[in-house]
Short mmCIF file of C-alpha atoms in Angstrom, two decimals:
data_model
loop_
_atom_site.label_atom_id
_atom_site.label_comp_id
_atom_site.label_asym_id
_atom_site.label_seq_id
_atom_site.Cartn_x
_atom_site.Cartn_y
_atom_site.Cartn_z
CA MET A 233 96.32 80.84 120.07
CA LYS A 234 94.22 77.79 120.84
CA ARG A 235 95.49 76.15 124.06
CA GLU A 236 92.82 73.51 124.50
CA TYR A 237 92.76 70.83 121.79
CA PRO A 238 95.53 72.58 119.84
CA ASP A 239 96.39 71.86 116.22
CA HIS A 240 100.06 71.48 117.18
CA PRO A 241 102.25 71.54 120.31
CA LEU A 242 102.72 74.94 121.92
CA VAL A 243 106.12 76.14 123.14
CA GLY A 244 106.40 77.16 126.77
CA VAL A 245 109.16 78.40 129.07
CA ALA A 246 109.54 78.12 132.83
CA ALA A 247 112.14 78.77 135.51
CA VAL A 248 113.42 77.12 138.65
CA LEU A 249 114.17 80.29 140.64
CA PHE A 250 116.36 79.96 143.70
CA THR A 251 116.48 82.33 146.64
CA ASP A 252 118.79 81.15 149.40
CA THR A 253 117.58 77.64 150.33
CA PHE A 254 114.16 78.08 148.74
CA VAL A 255 112.63 77.70 145.29
CA VAL A 256 109.81 79.86 143.94
CA LEU A 257 106.62 78.00 143.04
CA ALA A 258 103.43 79.36 141.49
CA ARG A 259 99.93 77.96 141.98
CA ARG A 260 98.30 77.71 138.56
CA ASP A 261 95.17 79.79 138.08
CA ARG A 262 94.06 78.10 134.83
CA GLU A 263 93.95 74.69 133.19
CA PRO A 264 95.72 72.43 132.78
CA GLY A 265 96.67 71.87 136.37
CA LYS A 266 94.57 74.65 137.85
CA GLY A 267 95.22 74.82 141.59
CA ARG A 268 98.48 72.83 141.39
CA TRP A 269 101.97 74.12 142.21
CA SER A 270 104.27 74.55 139.23
CA LEU A 271 107.25 76.49 138.00
CA PRO A 272 106.47 80.04 136.95
CA GLY A 273 106.42 80.61 133.20
CA GLY A 274 104.19 80.61 130.19
CA LEU A 275 103.91 80.46 126.42
CA VAL A 276 106.21 81.91 123.79
CA GLU A 277 104.40 84.33 121.49
CA LEU A 278 104.84 84.31 117.73
CA GLY A 279 108.01 86.23 116.78
CA GLU A 280 109.31 86.25 120.36
CA ALA A 281 112.61 84.62 121.38
CA HIS A 282 112.00 82.01 124.05
CA VAL A 283 114.38 83.63 126.59
CA THR A 284 112.63 86.96 126.05
CA ALA A 285 109.31 85.17 126.64
CA LEU A 286 110.67 83.78 129.91
CA GLY A 287 111.58 87.26 131.13
CA ARG A 288 108.17 88.62 130.11
CA GLU A 289 106.28 85.75 131.74
CA LEU A 290 108.22 86.03 135.01
CA ARG A 291 107.57 89.76 135.12
CA GLU A 292 103.84 89.23 134.43
CA GLU A 293 103.41 86.30 136.80
CA LEU A 294 105.74 87.27 139.65
CA SER A 295 106.74 90.94 139.13
CA VAL A 296 110.44 89.99 139.08
CA THR A 297 113.48 90.31 136.84
CA VAL A 298 115.80 87.31 136.72
CA ALA A 299 119.23 86.12 135.65
CA ILE A 300 119.53 82.77 133.95
CA GLY A 301 122.09 80.29 135.29
CA GLY A 302 121.52 77.55 132.73
CA LEU A 303 119.22 75.11 131.02
CA VAL A 304 117.48 72.42 133.08
CA GLY A 305 115.87 70.58 130.17
CA VAL A 306 113.17 70.41 127.54
CA PHE A 307 110.02 68.51 128.47
CA ASP A 308 106.80 67.37 126.82
CA LYS A 309 103.66 68.13 128.80
CA ILE A 310 100.81 66.20 127.22
CA PHE A 311 97.40 66.12 128.86
CA ARG A 312 94.81 63.71 127.48
CA ASP A 313 91.07 63.74 127.97
CA ARG A 314 89.09 60.68 129.10
CA GLN A 315 88.71 59.48 125.51
CA GLY A 316 92.47 59.64 124.92
CA GLY A 317 92.39 62.83 122.84
CA VAL A 318 95.10 65.44 123.33
CA ALA A 319 93.50 68.21 125.36
CA TYR A 320 96.78 70.12 125.86
CA HIS A 321 100.29 69.65 124.45
CA TYR A 322 103.22 71.84 125.44
CA VAL A 323 106.94 71.56 124.79
CA VAL A 324 108.44 73.41 127.78
CA VAL A 325 112.00 74.74 128.01
CA ASP A 326 113.01 74.96 131.69
CA TYR A 327 115.86 77.15 132.93
CA TRP A 328 117.28 77.77 136.38
CA GLY A 329 118.31 81.10 137.80
CA TRP A 330 117.76 83.67 140.49
CA ILE A 331 115.85 86.89 141.06
CA THR A 332 117.82 90.08 140.40
CA GLU A 333 115.03 92.55 141.05
CA GLY A 334 111.64 92.49 142.75
CA CYS A 335 109.85 90.33 145.29
CA PRO A 336 107.74 87.44 143.94
CA THR A 337 104.03 88.25 144.14
CA ALA A 338 101.13 86.57 142.36
CA GLY A 339 100.24 88.17 139.02
CA SER A 340 98.62 86.92 135.82
CA ASP A 341 97.78 83.20 135.62
CA VAL A 342 98.99 82.70 139.23
CA SER A 343 96.76 82.60 142.30
CA GLU A 344 99.52 82.20 144.89
CA VAL A 345 103.33 82.22 145.22
CA LEU A 346 105.26 79.94 147.55
CA LEU A 347 108.90 80.05 148.64
CA ALA A 348 109.28 76.29 149.12
CA PRO A 349 112.18 75.02 151.23
CA LEU A 350 114.49 72.85 149.14
CA ALA A 351 114.93 70.53 152.11
CA GLY A 352 111.18 69.86 152.33
CA LEU A 353 109.95 69.47 148.75
CA GLU A 354 109.01 65.84 149.20
CA GLY A 355 106.64 66.81 152.02
CA LEU A 356 104.65 69.17 149.80
CA ASP A 357 101.86 68.18 147.44
CA LEU A 358 104.03 68.40 144.29
CA ASP A 359 104.16 66.25 141.16
CA GLU A 360 107.18 63.93 141.12
CA GLU A 361 108.25 65.37 137.76
CA LEU A 362 108.31 68.87 139.28
CA ILE A 363 110.45 67.69 142.20
CA GLN A 364 112.89 65.98 139.81
CA THR A 365 113.18 69.13 137.68
CA ILE A 366 113.95 71.21 140.77
CA ARG A 367 116.51 68.65 141.97
CA THR A 368 118.23 68.69 138.55
CA ALA A 369 118.43 72.48 138.69
CA GLU A 370 119.67 72.33 142.29
CA LYS A 371 122.56 70.07 141.19
CA ALA A 372 123.48 72.55 138.45
CA LEU A 373 123.45 75.39 140.99
CA ALA A 374 125.58 73.36 143.42
CA GLY A 375 128.04 72.61 140.62
CA ALA A 376 128.35 76.31 139.88
CA HIS A 377 128.93 77.05 143.57
CA SER A 378 131.53 74.27 143.87
CA LEU A 379 133.58 76.11 141.26
CA ASN A 380 133.50 79.00 143.73
CA THR A 381 131.82 81.24 141.20
CA ARG A 382 128.29 82.36 140.81
CA PRO A 383 127.09 81.75 137.26
CA THR A 384 127.08 84.98 135.35
CA SER A 385 124.31 86.01 133.08
CA GLU A 386 122.75 89.22 132.03
CA PRO A 387 119.39 89.71 133.70
CA VAL A 388 116.45 89.03 131.40
CA ASN A 389 115.16 92.58 131.01
CA LEU A 390 112.26 93.61 128.84
#
């Protein structure tokens, strides 16, 4: 699968994972965005359901199993080169959820893991789009808690 200068957009999945008053962030270990904080996730493989891909990617990147609370949104991630050509193009499906098993540790495609305090996101070196995605997921989580129920979902097991 050609990631750089692809023939068509690639489908990705990512997760806003909450643990208490923190969110799990992963420092990218490859382009695009190498060295930047992002949501953990990766690409869907041919013949793989996107939710299954999310579970696989989170296990590979963080060594965790998760439960999905809901959909955050679907986003275009288009990175252009200096001449205006499309160097990378992803359509990313973002979910929110929580860890059901394991402790997040850096694995494939991740150089570092951070439990970022939700109260201090704006003080970190994060893209505004990333902060807004986390805040959208946080509102969904708060809405689930206001109903006095924790969202139920089967853990994404592979």
